[in-house]
Short mmCIF file of C-alpha atoms in Angstrom, two decimals:
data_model
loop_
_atom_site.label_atom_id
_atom_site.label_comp_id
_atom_site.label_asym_id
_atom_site.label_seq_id
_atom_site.Cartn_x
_atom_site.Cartn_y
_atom_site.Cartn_z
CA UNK A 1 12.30 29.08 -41.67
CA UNK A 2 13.76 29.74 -37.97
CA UNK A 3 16.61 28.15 -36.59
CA UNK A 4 15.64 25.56 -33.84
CA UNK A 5 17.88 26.13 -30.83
CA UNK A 6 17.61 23.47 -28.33
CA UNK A 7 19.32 21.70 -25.55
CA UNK A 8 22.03 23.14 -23.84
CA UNK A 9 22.48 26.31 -26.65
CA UNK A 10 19.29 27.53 -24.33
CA UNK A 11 21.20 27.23 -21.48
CA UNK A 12 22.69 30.43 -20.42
CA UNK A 13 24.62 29.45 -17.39
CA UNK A 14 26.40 26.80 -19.54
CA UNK A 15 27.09 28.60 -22.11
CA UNK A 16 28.52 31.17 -19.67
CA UNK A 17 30.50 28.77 -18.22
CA UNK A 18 31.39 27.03 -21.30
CA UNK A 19 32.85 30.78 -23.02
CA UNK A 20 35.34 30.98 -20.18
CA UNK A 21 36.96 27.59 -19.83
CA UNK A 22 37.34 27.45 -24.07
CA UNK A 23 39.33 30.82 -23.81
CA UNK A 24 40.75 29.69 -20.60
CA UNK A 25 41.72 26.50 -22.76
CA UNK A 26 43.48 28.51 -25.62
CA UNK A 27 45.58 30.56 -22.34
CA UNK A 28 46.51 26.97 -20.98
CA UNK A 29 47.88 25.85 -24.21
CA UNK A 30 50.15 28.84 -24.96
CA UNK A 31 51.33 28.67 -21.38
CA UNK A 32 52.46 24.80 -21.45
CA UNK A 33 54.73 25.73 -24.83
CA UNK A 34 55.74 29.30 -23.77
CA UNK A 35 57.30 27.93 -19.72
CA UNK A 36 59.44 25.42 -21.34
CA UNK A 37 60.61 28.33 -23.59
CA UNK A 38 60.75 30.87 -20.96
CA UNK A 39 63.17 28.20 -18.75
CA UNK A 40 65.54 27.70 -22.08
CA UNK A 41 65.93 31.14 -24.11
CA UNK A 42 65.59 33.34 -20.82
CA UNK A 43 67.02 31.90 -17.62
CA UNK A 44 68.96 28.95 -19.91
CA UNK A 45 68.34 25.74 -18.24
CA UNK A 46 69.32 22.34 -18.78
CA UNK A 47 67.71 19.35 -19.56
CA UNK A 48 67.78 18.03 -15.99
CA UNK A 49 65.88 22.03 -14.83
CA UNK A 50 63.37 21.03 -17.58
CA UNK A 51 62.57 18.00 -15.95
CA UNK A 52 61.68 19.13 -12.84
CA UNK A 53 59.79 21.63 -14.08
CA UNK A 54 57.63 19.63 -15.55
CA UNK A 55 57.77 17.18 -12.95
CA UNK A 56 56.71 20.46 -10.36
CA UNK A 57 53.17 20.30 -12.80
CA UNK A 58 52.16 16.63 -12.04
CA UNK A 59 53.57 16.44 -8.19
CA UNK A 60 50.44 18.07 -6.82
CA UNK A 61 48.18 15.55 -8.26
CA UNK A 62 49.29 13.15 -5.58
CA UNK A 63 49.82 15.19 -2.89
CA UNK A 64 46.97 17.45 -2.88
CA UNK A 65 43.80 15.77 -4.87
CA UNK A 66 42.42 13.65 -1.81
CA UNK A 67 42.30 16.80 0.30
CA UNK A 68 40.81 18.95 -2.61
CA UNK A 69 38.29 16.54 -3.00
CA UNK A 70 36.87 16.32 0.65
CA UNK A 71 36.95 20.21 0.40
CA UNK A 72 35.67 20.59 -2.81
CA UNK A 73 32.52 18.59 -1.26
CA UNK A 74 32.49 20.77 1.61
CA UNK A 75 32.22 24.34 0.08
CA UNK A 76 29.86 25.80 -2.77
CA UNK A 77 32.04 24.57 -5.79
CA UNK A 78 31.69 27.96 -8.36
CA UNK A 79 33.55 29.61 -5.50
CA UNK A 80 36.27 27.09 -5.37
CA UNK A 81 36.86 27.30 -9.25
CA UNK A 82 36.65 31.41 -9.06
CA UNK A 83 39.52 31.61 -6.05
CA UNK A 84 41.46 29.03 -8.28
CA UNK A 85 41.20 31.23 -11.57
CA UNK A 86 41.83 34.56 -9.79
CA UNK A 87 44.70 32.86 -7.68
CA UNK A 88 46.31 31.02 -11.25
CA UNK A 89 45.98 34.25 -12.77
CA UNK A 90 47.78 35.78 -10.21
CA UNK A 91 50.87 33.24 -10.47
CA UNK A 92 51.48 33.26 -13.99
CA UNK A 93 51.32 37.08 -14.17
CA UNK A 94 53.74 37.63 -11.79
CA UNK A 95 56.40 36.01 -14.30
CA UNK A 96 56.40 38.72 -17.29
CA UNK A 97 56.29 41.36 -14.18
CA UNK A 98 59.42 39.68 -13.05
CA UNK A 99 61.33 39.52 -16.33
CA UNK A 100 60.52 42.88 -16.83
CA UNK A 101 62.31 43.72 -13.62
CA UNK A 102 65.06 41.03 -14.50
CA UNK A 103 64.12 39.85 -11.47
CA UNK A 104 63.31 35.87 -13.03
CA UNK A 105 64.63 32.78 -11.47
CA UNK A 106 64.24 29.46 -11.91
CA UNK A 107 63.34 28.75 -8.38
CA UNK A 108 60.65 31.33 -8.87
CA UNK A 109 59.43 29.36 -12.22
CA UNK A 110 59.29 26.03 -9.88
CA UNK A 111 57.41 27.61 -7.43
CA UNK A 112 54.60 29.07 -9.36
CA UNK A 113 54.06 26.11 -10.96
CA UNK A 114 53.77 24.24 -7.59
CA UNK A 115 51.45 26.49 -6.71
CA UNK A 116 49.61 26.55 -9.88
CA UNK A 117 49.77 23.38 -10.18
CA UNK A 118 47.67 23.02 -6.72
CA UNK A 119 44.94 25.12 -7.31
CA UNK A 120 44.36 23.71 -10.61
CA UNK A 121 44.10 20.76 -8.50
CA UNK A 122 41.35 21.82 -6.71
CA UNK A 123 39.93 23.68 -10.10
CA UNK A 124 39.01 20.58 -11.91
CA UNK A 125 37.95 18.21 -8.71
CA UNK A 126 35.17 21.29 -8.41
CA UNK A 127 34.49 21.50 -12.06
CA UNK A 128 33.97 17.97 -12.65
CA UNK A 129 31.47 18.06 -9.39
CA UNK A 130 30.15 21.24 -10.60
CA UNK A 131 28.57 20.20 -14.15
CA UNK A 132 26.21 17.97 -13.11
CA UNK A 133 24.78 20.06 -10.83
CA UNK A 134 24.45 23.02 -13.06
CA UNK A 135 22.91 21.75 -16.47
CA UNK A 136 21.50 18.59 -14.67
CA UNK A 137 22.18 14.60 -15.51
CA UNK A 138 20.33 14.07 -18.52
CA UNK A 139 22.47 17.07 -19.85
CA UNK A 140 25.66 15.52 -19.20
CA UNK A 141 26.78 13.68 -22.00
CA UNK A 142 25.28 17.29 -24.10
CA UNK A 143 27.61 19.19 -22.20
CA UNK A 144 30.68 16.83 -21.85
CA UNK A 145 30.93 16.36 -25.80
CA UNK A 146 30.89 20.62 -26.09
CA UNK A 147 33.94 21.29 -23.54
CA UNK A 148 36.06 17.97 -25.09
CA UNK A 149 34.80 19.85 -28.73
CA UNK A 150 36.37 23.03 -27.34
CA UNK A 151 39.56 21.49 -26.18
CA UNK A 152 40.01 19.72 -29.50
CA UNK A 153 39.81 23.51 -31.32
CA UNK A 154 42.03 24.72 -28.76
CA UNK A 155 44.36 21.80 -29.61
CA UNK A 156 44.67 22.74 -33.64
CA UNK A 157 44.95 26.19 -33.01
CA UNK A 158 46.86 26.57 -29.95
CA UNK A 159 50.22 25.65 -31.04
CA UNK A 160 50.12 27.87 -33.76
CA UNK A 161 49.18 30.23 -31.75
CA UNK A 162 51.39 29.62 -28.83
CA UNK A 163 54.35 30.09 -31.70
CA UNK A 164 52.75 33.29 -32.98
CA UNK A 165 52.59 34.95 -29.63
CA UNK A 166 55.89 33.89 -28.29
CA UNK A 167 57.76 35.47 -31.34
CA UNK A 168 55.92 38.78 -30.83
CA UNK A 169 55.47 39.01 -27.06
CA UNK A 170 58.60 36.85 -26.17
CA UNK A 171 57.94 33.70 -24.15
CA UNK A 172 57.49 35.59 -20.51
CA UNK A 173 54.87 37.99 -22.42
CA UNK A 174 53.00 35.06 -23.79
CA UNK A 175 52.57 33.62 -20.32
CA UNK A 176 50.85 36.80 -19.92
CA UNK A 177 47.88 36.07 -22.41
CA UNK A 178 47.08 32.85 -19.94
CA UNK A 179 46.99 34.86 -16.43
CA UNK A 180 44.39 37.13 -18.74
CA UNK A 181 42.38 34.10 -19.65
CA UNK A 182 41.97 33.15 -16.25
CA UNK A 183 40.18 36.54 -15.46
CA UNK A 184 38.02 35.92 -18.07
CA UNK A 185 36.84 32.25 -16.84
CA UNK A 186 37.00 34.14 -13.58
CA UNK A 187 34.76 37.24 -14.64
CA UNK A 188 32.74 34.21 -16.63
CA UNK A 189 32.02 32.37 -13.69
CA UNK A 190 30.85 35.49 -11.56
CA UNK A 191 28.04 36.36 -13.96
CA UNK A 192 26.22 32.17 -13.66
CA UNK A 193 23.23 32.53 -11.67
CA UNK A 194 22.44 29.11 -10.26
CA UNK A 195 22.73 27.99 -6.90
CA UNK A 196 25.77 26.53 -5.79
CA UNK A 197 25.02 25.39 -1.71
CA UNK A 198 27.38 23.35 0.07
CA UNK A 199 25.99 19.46 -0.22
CA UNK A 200 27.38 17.51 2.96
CA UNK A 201 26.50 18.08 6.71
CA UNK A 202 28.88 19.24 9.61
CA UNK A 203 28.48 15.77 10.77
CA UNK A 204 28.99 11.67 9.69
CA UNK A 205 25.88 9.76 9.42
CA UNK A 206 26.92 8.76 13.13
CA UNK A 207 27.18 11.61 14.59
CA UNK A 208 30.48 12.20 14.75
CA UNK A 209 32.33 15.31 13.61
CA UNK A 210 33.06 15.80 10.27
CA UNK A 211 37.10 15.70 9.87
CA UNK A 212 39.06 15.95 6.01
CA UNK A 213 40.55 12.42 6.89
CA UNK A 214 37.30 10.88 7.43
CA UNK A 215 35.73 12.44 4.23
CA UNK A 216 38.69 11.00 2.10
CA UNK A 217 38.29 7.74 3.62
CA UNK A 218 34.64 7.88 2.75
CA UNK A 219 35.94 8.57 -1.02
CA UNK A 220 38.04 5.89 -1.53
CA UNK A 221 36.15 3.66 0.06
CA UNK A 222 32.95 4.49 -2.39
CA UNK A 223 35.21 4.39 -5.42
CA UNK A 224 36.53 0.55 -4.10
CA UNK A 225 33.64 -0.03 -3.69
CA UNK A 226 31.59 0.62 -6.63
CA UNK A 227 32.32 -1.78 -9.80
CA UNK A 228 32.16 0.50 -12.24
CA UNK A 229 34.39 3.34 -10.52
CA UNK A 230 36.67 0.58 -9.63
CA UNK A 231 36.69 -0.77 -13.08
CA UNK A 232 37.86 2.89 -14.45
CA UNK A 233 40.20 3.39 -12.18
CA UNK A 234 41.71 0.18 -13.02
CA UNK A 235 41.51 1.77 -16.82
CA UNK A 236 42.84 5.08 -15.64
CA UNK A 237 45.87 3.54 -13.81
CA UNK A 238 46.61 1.66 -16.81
CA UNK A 239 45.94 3.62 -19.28
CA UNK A 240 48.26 6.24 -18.07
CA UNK A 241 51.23 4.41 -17.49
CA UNK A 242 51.24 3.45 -20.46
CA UNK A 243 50.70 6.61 -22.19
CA UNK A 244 53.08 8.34 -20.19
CA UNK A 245 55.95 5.84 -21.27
CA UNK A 246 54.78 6.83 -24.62
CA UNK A 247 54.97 10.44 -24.09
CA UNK A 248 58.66 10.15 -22.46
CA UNK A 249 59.63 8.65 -25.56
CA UNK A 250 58.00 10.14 -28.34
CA UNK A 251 59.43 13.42 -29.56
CA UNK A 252 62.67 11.59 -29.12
CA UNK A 253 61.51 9.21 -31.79
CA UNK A 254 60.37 11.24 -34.15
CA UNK A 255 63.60 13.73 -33.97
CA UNK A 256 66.34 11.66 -33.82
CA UNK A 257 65.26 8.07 -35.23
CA UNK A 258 62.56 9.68 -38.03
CA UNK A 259 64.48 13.02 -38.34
CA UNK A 260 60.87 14.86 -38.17
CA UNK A 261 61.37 18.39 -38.06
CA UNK A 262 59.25 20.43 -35.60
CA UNK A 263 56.96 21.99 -38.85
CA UNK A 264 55.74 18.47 -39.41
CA UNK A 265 55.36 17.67 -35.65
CA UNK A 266 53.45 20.98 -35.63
CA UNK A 267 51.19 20.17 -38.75
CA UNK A 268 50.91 16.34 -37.24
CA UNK A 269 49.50 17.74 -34.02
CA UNK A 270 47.38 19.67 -35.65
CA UNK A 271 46.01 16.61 -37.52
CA UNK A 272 45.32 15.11 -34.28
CA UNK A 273 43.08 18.57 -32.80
CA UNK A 274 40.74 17.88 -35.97
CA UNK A 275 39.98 14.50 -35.33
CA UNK A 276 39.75 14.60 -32.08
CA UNK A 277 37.28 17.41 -32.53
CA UNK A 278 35.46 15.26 -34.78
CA UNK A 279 35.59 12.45 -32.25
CA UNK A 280 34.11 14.86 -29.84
CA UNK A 281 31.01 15.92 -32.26
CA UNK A 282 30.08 12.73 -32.93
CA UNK A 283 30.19 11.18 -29.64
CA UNK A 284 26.79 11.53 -28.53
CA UNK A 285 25.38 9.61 -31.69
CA UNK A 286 28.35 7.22 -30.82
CA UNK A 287 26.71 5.92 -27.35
CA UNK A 288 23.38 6.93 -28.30
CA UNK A 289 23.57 3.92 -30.91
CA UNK A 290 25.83 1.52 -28.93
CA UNK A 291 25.72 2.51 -24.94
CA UNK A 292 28.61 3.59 -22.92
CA UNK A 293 30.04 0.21 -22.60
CA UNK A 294 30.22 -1.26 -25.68
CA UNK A 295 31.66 2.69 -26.74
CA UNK A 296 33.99 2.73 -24.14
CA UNK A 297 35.35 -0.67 -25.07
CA UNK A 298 35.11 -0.06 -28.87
CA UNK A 299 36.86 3.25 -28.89
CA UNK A 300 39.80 2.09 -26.27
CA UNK A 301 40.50 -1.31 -29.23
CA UNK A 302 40.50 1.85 -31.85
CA UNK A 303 42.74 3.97 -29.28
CA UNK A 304 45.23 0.55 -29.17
CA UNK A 305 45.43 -0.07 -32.27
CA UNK A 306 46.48 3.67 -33.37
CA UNK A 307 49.24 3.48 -30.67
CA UNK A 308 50.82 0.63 -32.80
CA UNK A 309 50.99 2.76 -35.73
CA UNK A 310 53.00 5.11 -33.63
CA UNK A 311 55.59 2.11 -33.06
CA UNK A 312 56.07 1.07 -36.17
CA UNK A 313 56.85 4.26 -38.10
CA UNK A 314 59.70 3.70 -40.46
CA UNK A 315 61.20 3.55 -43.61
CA UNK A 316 60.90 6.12 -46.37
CA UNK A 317 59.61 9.77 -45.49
CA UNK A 318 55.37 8.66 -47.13
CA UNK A 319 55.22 5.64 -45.01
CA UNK A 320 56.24 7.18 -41.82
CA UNK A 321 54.11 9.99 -42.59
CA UNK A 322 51.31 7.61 -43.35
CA UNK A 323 51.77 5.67 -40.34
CA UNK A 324 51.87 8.59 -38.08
CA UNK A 325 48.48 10.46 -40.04
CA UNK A 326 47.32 6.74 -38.59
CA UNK A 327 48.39 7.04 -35.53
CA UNK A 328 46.76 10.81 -35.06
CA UNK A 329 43.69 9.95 -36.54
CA UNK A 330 42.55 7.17 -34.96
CA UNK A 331 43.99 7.38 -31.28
CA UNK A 332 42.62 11.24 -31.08
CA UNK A 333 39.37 10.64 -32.27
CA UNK A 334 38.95 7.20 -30.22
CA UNK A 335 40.34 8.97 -27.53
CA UNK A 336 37.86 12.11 -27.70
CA UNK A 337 34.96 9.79 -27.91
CA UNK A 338 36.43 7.82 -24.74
CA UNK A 339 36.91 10.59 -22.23
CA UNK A 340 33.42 12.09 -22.89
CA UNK A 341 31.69 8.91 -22.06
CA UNK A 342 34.36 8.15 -19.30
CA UNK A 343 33.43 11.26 -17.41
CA UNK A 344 30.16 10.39 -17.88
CA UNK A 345 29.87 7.16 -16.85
CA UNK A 346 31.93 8.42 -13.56
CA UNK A 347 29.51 11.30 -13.07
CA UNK A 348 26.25 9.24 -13.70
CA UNK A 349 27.66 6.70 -10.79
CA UNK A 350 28.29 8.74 -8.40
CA UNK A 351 25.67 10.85 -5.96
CA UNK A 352 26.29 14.77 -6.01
CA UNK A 353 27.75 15.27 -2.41
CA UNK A 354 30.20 12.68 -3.30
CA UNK A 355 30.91 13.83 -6.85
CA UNK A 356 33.92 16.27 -5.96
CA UNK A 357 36.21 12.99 -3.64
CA UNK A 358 35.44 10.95 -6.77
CA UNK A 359 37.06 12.99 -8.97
CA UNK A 360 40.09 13.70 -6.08
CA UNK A 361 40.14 9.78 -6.03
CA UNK A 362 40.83 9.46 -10.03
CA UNK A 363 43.27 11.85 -10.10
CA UNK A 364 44.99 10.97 -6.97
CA UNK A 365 45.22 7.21 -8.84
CA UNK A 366 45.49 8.84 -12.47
CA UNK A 367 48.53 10.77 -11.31
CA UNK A 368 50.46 8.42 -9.72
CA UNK A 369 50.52 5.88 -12.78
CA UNK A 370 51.41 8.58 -14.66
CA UNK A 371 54.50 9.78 -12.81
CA UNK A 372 55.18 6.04 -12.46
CA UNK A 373 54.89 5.76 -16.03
CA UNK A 374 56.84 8.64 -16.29
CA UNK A 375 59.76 6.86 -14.79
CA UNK A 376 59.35 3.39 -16.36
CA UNK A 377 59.67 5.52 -19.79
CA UNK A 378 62.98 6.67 -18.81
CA UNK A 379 64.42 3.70 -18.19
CA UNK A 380 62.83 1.56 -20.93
CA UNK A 381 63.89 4.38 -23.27
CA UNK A 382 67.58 3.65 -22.41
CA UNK A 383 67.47 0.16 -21.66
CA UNK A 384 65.45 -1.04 -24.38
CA UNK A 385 65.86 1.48 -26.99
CA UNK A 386 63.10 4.12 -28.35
CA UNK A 387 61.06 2.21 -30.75
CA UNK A 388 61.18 -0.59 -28.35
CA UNK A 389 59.51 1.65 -25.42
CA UNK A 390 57.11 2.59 -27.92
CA UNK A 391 56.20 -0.80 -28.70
CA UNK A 392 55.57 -1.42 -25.00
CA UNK A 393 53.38 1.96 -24.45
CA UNK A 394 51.20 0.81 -27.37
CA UNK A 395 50.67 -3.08 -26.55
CA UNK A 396 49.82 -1.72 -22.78
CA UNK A 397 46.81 -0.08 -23.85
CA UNK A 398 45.31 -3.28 -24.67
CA UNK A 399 45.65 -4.38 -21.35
CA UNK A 400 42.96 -1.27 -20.46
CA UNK A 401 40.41 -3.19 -21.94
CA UNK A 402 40.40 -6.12 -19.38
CA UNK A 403 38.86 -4.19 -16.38
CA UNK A 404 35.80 -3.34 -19.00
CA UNK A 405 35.14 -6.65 -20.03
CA UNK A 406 36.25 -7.74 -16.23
CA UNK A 407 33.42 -5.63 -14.50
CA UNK A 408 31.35 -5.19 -17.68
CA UNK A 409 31.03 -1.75 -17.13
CA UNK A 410 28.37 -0.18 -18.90
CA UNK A 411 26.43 -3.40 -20.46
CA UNK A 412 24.01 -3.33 -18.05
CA UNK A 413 23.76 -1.53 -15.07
CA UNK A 414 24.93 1.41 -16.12
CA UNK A 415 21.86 1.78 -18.07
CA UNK A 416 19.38 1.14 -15.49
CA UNK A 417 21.53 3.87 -13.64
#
């Protein structure tokens, strides 16, 4: 009997493209443990250097996404994303080269991931823009489900991995393995064959000259305009401030309130890669069955009520464990099944020449929350105590279900989109 391929497994050009950005992936992963490593065991910083280090990753998002976006929509996009990987490549190799040369700094760590940071900016506004064009719309959810599949593999091994490399490369050498990934998305980009013209005209429908201010008003005022994109960006802007108050708080949780050491934090992560991957395989029967509404309302009650178990961890070592197995398997796999059929539902709403300010727009929104979130974590964290910042970050994701029951996204227009 012969194996039926079908779908997008026949699709070279995605399956070019989809090779590159799951190795890329793994590179990404081994990078965001091995900088915070490189910062403490080599150039010894302090918390306070950490922090805006990390802060130097999310910064761009606000500052540069609206721009990317109107140029994103301006230029071919498989260009954009090959200048971004050769250029990100180019950063992050430049820091083993320098600790070779003991020639490190932490002003030079800052500024390449500024500038990293930027172009992977304009990287994912032209990705996002870019898959819809190249394996076409009925493809999309297909194609969605098998990148979030590959970054949920990436997830359970990458930390392991990360680990593995940094104790035989040393944390600067590790960096290494993610400037090499790059080529490869790079070198996997190069070899896709489809056509990839510019989509918007010199000029505005009135005749006036095209200018970058007047495509990012055009943009925003599409996604304002448009219930359903203004519905998930209500969601997004939500959704990540409350997250991010989660995330502020977390690992301090689980070392100094639940004692966790970082082998079970490891394993727990890991936990939450599998299910997320199996979130992301089974996706497509998900809203197949249900639609993307009633999925993308379902799956963000299941991604609620998993938070909670992250709050109320306690007591002997099996019940926090059991609470937190909870936590990792229900708010990963909601989540998984969520973000496909978010970027989905974004895609399918929006025409192609406006597909790349969309995505600026999200992030630009996305971002902000985040960083605000950020902040309100901070503060809660040491005003309120951990557990009680947890409890907040968990009973705010409820609140993302209002604007999708508000605007009804998904129960019926989405399908005669």
């Amino acid at each position: 009997m012969k194996l039926r391929i079908s779908g997008l497994w026949r699709h070279t050009d995605f399956l070019r493209l989809w090779t590159g950005q799951t190795i890329s992936l793994f590179g990404t992963l081994v990078t965001r443990f091995a900088l915070s490593l490189t910062a403490i065991l080599v150039l010894h910083a302090s918390a306070t250097e950490i922090a805006l280090l990390n802060a130097a990753a999310y910064a761009p998002g606000i500052i540069v996404a609206l721009f990317a976006g109107a140029v994103v929509d301006r230029l071919p996009r498989r260009p954009v994303m090959i200048a971004a990987d050769i250029g990100r490549a180019a950063l992050l190799g430049s820091i083993p080269i320098a600790a070779a040369f003991g020639a490190l700094s932490l002003p030079h760590l800052y500024a390449v991931v500024l500038a990293e940071s930027v172009l992977t900016v304009f990287f994912d506004v032209a990705y996002r823009a870019y898959l819809p064009a190249l394996v076409g719309r009925e493809y999309l959810l297909e194609g969605n489900a098998k990148l979030s599949a590959s970054g949920s593999v990436a997830e359970v091994t990458g930390f392991g991995l990360s680990g593995a490399l940094v104790q035989l490369l040393t944390a600067p050498g590790a960096i290494l393995v993610d400037a090499l990934s790059f080529v490869v998305s790079a070198a996997s980009l190069l070899t896709i064959r489809h056509h990839d013209p510019a989509l918007i005209p010199d000029e505005l429908p009135d005749g006036e000259p095209r200018s970058t201010r007047a495509d990012i008003r055009i943009g925003l005022r599409f996604v304002a305009g448009d219930p359903i994109l203004r519905a998930m960006a209500a969601k997004e802007c939500i959704s990540n401030f409350f997250r991010s108050i989660i995330g502020v708080v977390i690992i301090l949780e689980w070392t100094r309130i639940l004692g966790l050491t970082p082998l079970v934090m490891g394993l727990l992560a890991s936990v939450g890669g599998i299910t997320s991957l199996g979130g992301a395989l089974v996706a497509e029967r998900v809203v197949r069955r249900w639609g993307v509404g009633r999925t993308l309302v379902g799956s963000q009650i299941v991604v609620s009520v998993g938070s909670l178990f992250c709050a109320v961890a306690g007591g002997s070592f099996p019940l926090i464990i059991a609470a937190l197995l909870a936590n990792q398997t229900l708010t990963d796999s909601a989540a998984a099944v969520h973000e496909i059929n978010s970027v989905l539902l974004m895609q399918s709403a929006t025409p192609e020449p406006l597909l790349g300010r969309m995505n600026a727009s999200m992030r630009f929104v996305g971002w902000g929350a985040m960083l605000a979130g950020i902040a309100a974590g901070g503060v809660l964290g040491e005003s309120i105590g951990l557990r009680g910042a947890l409890f907040v970050g968990a009973l705010g994701q409820f609140l993302c279900i209002v604007p999708l029951l508000y605007w009804r996204v998904g129960m019926s227009e989405v399908d005669r989109r």
